[in-house]
Coordinates of C-alpha atoms and ligand atoms in Angstrom, one line a residue:
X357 CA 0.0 0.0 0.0
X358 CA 1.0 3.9 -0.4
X359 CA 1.0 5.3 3.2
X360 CA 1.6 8.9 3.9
X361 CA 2.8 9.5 7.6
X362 CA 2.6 13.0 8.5
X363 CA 5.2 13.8 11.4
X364 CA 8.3 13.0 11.6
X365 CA 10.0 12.4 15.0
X366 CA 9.4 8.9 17.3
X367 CA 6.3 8.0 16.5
X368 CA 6.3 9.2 12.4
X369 CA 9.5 7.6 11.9
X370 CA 8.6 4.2 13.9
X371 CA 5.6 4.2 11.4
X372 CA 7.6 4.5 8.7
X373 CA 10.1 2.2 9.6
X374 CA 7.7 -0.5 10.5
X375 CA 5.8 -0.3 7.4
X376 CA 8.5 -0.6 4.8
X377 CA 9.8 -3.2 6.6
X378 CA 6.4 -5.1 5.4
X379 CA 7.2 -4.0 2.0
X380 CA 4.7 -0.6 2.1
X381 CA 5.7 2.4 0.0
X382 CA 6.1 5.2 2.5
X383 CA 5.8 8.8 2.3
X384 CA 6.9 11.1 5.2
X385 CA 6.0 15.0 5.7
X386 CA 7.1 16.9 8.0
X387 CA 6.3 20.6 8.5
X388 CA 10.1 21.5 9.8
X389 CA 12.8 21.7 7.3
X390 CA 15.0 19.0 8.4
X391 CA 14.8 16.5 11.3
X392 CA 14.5 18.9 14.5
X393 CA 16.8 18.7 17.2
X394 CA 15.4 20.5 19.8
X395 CA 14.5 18.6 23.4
X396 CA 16.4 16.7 26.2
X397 CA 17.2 13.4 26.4
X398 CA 14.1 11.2 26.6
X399 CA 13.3 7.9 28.1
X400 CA 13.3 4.2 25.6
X401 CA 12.0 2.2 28.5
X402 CA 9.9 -1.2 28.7
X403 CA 8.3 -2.8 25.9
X404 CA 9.9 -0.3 24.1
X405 CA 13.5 -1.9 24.6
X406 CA 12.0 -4.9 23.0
X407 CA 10.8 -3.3 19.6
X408 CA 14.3 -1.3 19.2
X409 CA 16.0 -4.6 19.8
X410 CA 13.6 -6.2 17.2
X411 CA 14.0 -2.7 14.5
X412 CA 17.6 -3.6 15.0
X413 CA 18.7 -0.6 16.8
X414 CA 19.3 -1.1 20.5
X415 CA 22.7 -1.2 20.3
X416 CA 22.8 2.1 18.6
X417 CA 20.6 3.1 21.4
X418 CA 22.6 1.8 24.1
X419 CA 25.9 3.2 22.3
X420 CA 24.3 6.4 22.8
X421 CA 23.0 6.6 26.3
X422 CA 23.5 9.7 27.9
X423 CA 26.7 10.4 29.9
X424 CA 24.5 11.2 33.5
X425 CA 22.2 8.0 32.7
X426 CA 21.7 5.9 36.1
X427 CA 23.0 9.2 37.9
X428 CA 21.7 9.0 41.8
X429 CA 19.6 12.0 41.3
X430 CA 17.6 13.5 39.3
X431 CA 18.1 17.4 40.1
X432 CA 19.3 19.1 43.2
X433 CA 16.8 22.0 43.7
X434 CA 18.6 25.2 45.3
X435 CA 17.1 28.6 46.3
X436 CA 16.9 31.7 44.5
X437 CA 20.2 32.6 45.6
X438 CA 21.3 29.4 44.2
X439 CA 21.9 27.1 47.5
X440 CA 21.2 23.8 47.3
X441 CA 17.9 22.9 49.4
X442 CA 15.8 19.9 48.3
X443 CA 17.3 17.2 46.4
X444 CA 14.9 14.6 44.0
X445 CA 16.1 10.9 43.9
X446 CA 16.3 9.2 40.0
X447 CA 14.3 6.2 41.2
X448 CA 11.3 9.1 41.8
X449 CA 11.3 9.6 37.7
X450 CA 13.5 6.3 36.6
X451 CA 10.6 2.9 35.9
X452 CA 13.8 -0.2 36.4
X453 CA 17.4 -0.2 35.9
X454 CA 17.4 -1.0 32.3
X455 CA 15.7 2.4 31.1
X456 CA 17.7 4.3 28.5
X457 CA 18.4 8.3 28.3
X458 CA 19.4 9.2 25.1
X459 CA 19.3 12.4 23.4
X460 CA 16.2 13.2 21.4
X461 CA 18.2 13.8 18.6
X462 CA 20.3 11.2 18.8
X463 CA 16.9 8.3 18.7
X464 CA 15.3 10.9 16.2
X465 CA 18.7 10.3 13.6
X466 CA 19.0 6.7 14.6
X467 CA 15.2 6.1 13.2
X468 CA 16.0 8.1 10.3
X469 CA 18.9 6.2 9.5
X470 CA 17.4 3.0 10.1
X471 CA 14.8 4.2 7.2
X472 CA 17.6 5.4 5.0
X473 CA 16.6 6.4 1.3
X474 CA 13.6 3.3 1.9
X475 CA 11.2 6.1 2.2
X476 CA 10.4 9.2 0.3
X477 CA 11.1 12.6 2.7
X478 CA 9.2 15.8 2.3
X479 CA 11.1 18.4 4.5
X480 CA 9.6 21.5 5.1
X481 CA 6.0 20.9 3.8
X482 CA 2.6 19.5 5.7
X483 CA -0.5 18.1 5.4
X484 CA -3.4 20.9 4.6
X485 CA -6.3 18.7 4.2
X486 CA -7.6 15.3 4.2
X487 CA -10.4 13.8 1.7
X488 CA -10.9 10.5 1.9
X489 CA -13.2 7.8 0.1
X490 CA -13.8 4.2 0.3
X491 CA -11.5 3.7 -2.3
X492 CA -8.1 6.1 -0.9
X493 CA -7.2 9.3 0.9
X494 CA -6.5 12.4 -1.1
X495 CA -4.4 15.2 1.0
X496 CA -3.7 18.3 0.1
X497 CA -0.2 19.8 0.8
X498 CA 0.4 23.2 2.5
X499 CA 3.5 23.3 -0.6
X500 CA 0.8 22.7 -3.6
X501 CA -0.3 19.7 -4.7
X502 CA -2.8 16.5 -3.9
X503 CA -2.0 13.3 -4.0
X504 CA -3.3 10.5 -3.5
X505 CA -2.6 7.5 -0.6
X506 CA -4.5 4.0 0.7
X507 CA -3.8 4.8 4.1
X508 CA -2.8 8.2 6.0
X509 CA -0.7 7.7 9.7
X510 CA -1.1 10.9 11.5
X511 CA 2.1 11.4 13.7
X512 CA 2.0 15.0 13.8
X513 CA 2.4 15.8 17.5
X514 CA -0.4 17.1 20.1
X515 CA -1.3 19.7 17.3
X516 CA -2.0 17.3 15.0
X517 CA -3.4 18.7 11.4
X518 CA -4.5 15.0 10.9
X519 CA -6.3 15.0 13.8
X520 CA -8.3 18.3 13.1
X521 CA -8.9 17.5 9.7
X522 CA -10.5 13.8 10.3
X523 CA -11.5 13.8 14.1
X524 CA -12.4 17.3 15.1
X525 CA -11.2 20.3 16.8
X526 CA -8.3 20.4 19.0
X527 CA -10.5 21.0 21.6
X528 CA -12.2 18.0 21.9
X529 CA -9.4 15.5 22.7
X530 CA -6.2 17.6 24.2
X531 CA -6.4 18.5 27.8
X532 CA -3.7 21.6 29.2
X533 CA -3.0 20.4 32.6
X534 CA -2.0 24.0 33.6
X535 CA 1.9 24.2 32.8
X536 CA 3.8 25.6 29.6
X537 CA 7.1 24.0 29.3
X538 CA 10.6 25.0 27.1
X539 CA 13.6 23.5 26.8
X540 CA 16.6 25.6 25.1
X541 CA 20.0 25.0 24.2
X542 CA 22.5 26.8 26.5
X543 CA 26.9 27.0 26.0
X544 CA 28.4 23.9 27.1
X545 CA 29.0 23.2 31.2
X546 CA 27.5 26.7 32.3
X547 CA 29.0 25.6 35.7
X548 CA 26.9 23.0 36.1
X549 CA 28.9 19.9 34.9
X550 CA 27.2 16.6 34.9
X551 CA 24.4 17.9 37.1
X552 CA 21.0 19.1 37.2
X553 CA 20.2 21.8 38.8
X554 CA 16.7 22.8 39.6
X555 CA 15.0 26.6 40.7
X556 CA 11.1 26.9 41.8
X557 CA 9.4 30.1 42.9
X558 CA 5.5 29.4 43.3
X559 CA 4.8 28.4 39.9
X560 CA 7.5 28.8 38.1
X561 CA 10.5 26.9 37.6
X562 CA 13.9 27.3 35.9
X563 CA 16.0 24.2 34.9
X564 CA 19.9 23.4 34.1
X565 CA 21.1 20.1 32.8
X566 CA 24.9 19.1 32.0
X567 CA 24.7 16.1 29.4
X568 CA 28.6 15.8 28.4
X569 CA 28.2 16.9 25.0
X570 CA 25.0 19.2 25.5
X571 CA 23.8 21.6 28.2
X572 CA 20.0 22.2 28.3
X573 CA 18.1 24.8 30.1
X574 CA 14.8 24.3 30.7
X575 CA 11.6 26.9 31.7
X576 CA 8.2 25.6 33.1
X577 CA 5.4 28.4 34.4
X578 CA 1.9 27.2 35.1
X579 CA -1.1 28.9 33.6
X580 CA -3.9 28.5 32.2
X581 CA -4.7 27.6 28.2
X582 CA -3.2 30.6 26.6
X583 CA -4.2 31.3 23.0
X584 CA -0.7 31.6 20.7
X585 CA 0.4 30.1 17.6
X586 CA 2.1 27.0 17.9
X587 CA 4.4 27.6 15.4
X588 CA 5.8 30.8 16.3
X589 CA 8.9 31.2 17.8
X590 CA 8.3 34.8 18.3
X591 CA 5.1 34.2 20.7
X592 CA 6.8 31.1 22.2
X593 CA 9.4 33.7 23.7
X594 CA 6.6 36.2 24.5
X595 CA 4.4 34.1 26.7
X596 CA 8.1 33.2 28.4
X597 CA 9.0 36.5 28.7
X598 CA 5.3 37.5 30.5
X599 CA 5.5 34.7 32.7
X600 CA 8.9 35.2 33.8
X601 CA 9.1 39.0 33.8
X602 CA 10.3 40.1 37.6
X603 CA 11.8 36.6 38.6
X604 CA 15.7 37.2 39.0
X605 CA 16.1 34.1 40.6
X606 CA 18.8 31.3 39.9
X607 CA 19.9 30.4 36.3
X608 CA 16.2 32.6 34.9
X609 CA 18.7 35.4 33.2
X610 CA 20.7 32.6 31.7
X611 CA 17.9 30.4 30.8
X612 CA 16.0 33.3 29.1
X613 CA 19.0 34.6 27.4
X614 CA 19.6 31.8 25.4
X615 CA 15.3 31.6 24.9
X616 CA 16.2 35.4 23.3
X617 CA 18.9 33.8 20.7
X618 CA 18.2 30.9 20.0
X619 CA 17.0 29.6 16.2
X620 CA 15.1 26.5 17.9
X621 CA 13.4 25.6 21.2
X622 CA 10.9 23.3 22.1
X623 CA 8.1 25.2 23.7
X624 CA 4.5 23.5 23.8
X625 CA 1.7 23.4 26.9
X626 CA 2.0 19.9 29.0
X627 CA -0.8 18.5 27.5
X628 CA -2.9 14.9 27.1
X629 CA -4.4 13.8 24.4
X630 CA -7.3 11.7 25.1
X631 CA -9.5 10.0 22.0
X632 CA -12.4 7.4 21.5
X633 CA -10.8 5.7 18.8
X634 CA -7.7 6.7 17.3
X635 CA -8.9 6.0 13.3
X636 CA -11.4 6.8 11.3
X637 CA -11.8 5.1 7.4
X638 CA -8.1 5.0 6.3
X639 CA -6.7 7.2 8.4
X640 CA -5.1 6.1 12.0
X641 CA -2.9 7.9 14.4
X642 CA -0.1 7.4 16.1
X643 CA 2.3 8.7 19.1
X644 CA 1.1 11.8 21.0
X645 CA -1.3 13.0 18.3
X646 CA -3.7 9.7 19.2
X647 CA -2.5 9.9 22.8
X648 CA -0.3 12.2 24.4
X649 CA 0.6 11.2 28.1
X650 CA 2.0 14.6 28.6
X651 CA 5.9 15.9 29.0
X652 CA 5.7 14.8 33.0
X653 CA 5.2 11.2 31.9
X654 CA 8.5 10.2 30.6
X655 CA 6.5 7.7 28.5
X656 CA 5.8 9.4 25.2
X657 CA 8.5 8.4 23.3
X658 CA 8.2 4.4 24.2
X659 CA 4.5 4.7 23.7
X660 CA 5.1 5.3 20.1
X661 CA 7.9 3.2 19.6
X662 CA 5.5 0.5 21.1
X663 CA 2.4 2.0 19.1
X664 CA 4.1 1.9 15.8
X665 CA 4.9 -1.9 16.3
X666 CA 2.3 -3.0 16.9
X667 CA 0.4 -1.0 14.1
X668 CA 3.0 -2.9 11.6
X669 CA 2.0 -5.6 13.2
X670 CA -1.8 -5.7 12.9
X671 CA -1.1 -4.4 9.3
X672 CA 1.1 -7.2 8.5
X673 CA -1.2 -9.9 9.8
X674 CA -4.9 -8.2 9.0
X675 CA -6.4 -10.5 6.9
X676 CA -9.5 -8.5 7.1
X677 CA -8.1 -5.4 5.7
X678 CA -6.9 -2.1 7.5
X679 CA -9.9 -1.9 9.8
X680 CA -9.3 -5.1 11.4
X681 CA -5.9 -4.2 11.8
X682 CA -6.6 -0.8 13.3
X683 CA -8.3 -1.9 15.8
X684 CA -6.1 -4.9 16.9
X685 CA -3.8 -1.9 17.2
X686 CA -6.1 0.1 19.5
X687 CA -7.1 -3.0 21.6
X688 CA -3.2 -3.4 22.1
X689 CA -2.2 -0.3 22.7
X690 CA -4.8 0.9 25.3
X691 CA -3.5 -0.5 28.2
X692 CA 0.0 0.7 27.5
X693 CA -1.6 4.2 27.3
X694 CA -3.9 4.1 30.0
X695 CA -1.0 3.3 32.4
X696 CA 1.5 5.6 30.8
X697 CA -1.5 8.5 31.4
X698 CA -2.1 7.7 35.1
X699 CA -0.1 9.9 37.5
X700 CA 1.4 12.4 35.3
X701 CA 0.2 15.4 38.2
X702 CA 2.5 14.2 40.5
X703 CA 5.5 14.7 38.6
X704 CA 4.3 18.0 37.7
X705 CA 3.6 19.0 41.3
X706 CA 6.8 17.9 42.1
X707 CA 8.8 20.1 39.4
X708 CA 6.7 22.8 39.4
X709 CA 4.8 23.1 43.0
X710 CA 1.7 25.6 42.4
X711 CA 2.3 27.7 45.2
X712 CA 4.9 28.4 48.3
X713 CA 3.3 25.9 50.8
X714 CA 3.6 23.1 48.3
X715 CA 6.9 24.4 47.3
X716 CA 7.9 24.3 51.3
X717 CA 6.3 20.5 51.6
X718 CA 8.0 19.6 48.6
X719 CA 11.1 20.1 49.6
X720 CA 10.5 18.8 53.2
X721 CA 9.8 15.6 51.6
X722 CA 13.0 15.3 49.7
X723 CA 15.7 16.4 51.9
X724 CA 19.2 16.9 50.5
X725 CA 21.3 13.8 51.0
X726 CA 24.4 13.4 53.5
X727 CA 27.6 14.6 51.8
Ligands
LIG2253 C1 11.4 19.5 18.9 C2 10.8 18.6 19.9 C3 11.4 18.5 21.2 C4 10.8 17.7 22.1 N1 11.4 17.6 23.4 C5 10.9 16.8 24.3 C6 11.6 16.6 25.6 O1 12.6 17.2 25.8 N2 11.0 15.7 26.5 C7 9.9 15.1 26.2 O2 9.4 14.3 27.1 N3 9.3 15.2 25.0 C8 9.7 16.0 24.1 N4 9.1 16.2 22.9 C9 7.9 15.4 22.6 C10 8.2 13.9 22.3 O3 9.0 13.9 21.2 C11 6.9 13.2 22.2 O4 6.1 13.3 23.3 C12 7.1 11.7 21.9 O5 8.4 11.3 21.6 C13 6.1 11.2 20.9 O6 6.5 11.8 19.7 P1 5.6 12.1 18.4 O7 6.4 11.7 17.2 O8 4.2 11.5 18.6 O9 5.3 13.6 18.5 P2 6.4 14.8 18.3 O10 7.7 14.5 18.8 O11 5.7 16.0 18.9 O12 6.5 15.0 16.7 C14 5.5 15.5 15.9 C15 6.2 15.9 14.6 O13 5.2 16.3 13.6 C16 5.6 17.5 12.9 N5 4.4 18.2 12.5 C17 3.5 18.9 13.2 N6 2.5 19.3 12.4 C18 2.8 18.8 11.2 C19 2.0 18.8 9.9 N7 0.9 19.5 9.8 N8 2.6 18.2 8.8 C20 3.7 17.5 9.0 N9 4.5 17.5 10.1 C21 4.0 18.1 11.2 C22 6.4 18.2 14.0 O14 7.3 19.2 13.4 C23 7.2 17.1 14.7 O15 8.4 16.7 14.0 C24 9.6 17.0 21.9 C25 9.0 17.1 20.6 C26 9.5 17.9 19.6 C27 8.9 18.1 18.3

């Protein structure tokens, strides 16, 4: 069959991946110019481990495992001034021992390697509209042109075009839960080396983490749903700048300096998406678009590793056509996502406490370990 995925990070290229491997012809579109490298590193954990090693890219995985990986904790959190106060255990965010940090990037290249030339790439385009009929899919592209596909995988993020075009409005399915997050690029080290380093005022918090090879700051401010457009980087920095204006606290000048200059962040409200079914006709979707489990979660990015397997699967073995295998995918899937979704409040309480006396109970409850 000709699929179209639309999206390509985890989930699109997993799709993709899975599919030719069944001998599908494969287009991908993605709205960014080239594969974007924004983001920290992320979690392959689980069942997840088990479809890399069967794609044949574990090891690349595991060569590439972040420097801090299986670090005792996960952020020392200090007060405005910068001294240390409150210090979070890994095994608070970590699910077993045999989890793997790597670099978003880094799994994002490794998929697309894995796909090579197997697939046809559409940089810097996306999908406008969606038409379908019971005989194909005909979708429009934001660069000119229809063409025309048997199936269409939406993997195009929380936002997702797909999604909007086939399912309905935004609205209906993605649920804020009251934090904006961004993650930026900072200079390498920033005095921080092989830490993380964490600042809270009531609602707000400011983040430094030392990778080795990449220093990350990140910026977290709870609100409520704020209208913006998604893709501008322009009001990305405003809402930053609003939320953040007054706060001299630790690492916010540096952290907001490099949100001023730099070409790329990652800048998105912690959201879940939750859906009744996640296809409609011949078009499915995949990764957060069908079910985000939200930035706190830690699980996003082995829910569609796991997701795009087993929808390769199910279309591999369907003998009653796509719709059979979509929903063996669904009835597979579920649970995975249903856990994954579960609890994701409590890691944002933890990182970004609402108000003073949470902030004062949180860090009662983790107290900085003995030297
Ligand atoms: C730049 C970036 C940085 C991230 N950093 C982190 C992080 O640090 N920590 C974390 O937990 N999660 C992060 N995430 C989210 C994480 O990647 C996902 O939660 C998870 O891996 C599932 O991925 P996904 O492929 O479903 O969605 P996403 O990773 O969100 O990918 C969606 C893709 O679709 C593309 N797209 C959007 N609209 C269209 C369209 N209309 N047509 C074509 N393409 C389109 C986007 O550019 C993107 O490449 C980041 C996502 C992005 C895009």
């Amino acid at each position: 069959m000709a699929v179209l995925v639309s999206g390509a990070s985890i989930a699109g290229l997993s799709v993709a991946q899975q599919l030719i491997a069944r001998g599908h012809q494969v287009t991908v579109v993605e709205r960014a110019p080239a594969l974007r490298t924004a983001g920290s590193p992320i979690d392959v954990r689980g069942a997840a481990l088990r479809v890399a090693e069967r794609m044949g890219i574990l090891g690349d995985i595991q060569r590439n495992r972040v420097m801090n990986s299986g670090r005792a904790l996960f952020t020392t959190f200090v007060d405005a001034a910068g001294a240390p106060v409150a210090a979070l255990p890994n095994a608070e965010a970590a699910d077993s021992e045999d989890d793997i940090e790597i670099a978003r990037d880094r799994l994002v290249a490794i998929l697309h390697e894995a796909i090579g030339d197997r697939a046809e790439f559409r940089f810097g385009d996306a999908v406008a509209g969606v038409e379908q009929d019971p005989g194909g899919v005909n979708v429009t592209f934001a660069g000119g042109g229809e063409r025309r596909f048997d199936l269409v995988v939406g993997a195009d993020g929380i936002h997702s075009t797909v999604r909007r075009a086939v399912f309905g409005p935004e609205r209906l399915f993605r649920r804020h839960l009251d934090v904006y997050f961004a993650i930026v690029d900072l200079p390498l080290g920033c005095g921080v080396h092989g830490e993380s380093i964490t600042y809270n005022a009531p609602g707000r918090m400011v983040g430094v983490s030392d990778f080795g090879d990449r220093t990350l700051g990140f910026l977290a401010f709870r609100s409520p749903e704020r209208p913006y457009d998604y893709h501008s980087l322009g009001e990305q920095r405003r809402l930053l700048e609003d939320a953040f204006a007054g706060e001299r606290g630790w690492g916010c000048e540096l952290v907001l300096g490099a949100v001023r200059s730099a070409s790329d962040l990652y800048f998105d409200s912690v959201s879940q998406v939750r859906m009744p079914s996640w296809s409609s006709g011949r078009v499915v979707l995949a990764g957060d678009a069908a079910h985000a489990a939200a930035l706190f979660s830690g699980r996003g990015t082995s829910l569609a590793m796991i997701g795009a397997a087993l929808l390769g699967e199910a279309l591999g073995a369907a003998t009653g056509g796509y719709a059979t295998a979509f929903a063996d995918y669904e009835r597979r899937l579920r649970p995975h996502v249903t856990r994954a979704q579960e609890g994701v409040t409590y890691a944002r309480d933890l990182l970004v406490p609402a108000t003073a006396a949470e902030l004062a109970a949180r860090n009662s409850r983790f107290p900085l370990l003995a030297a």
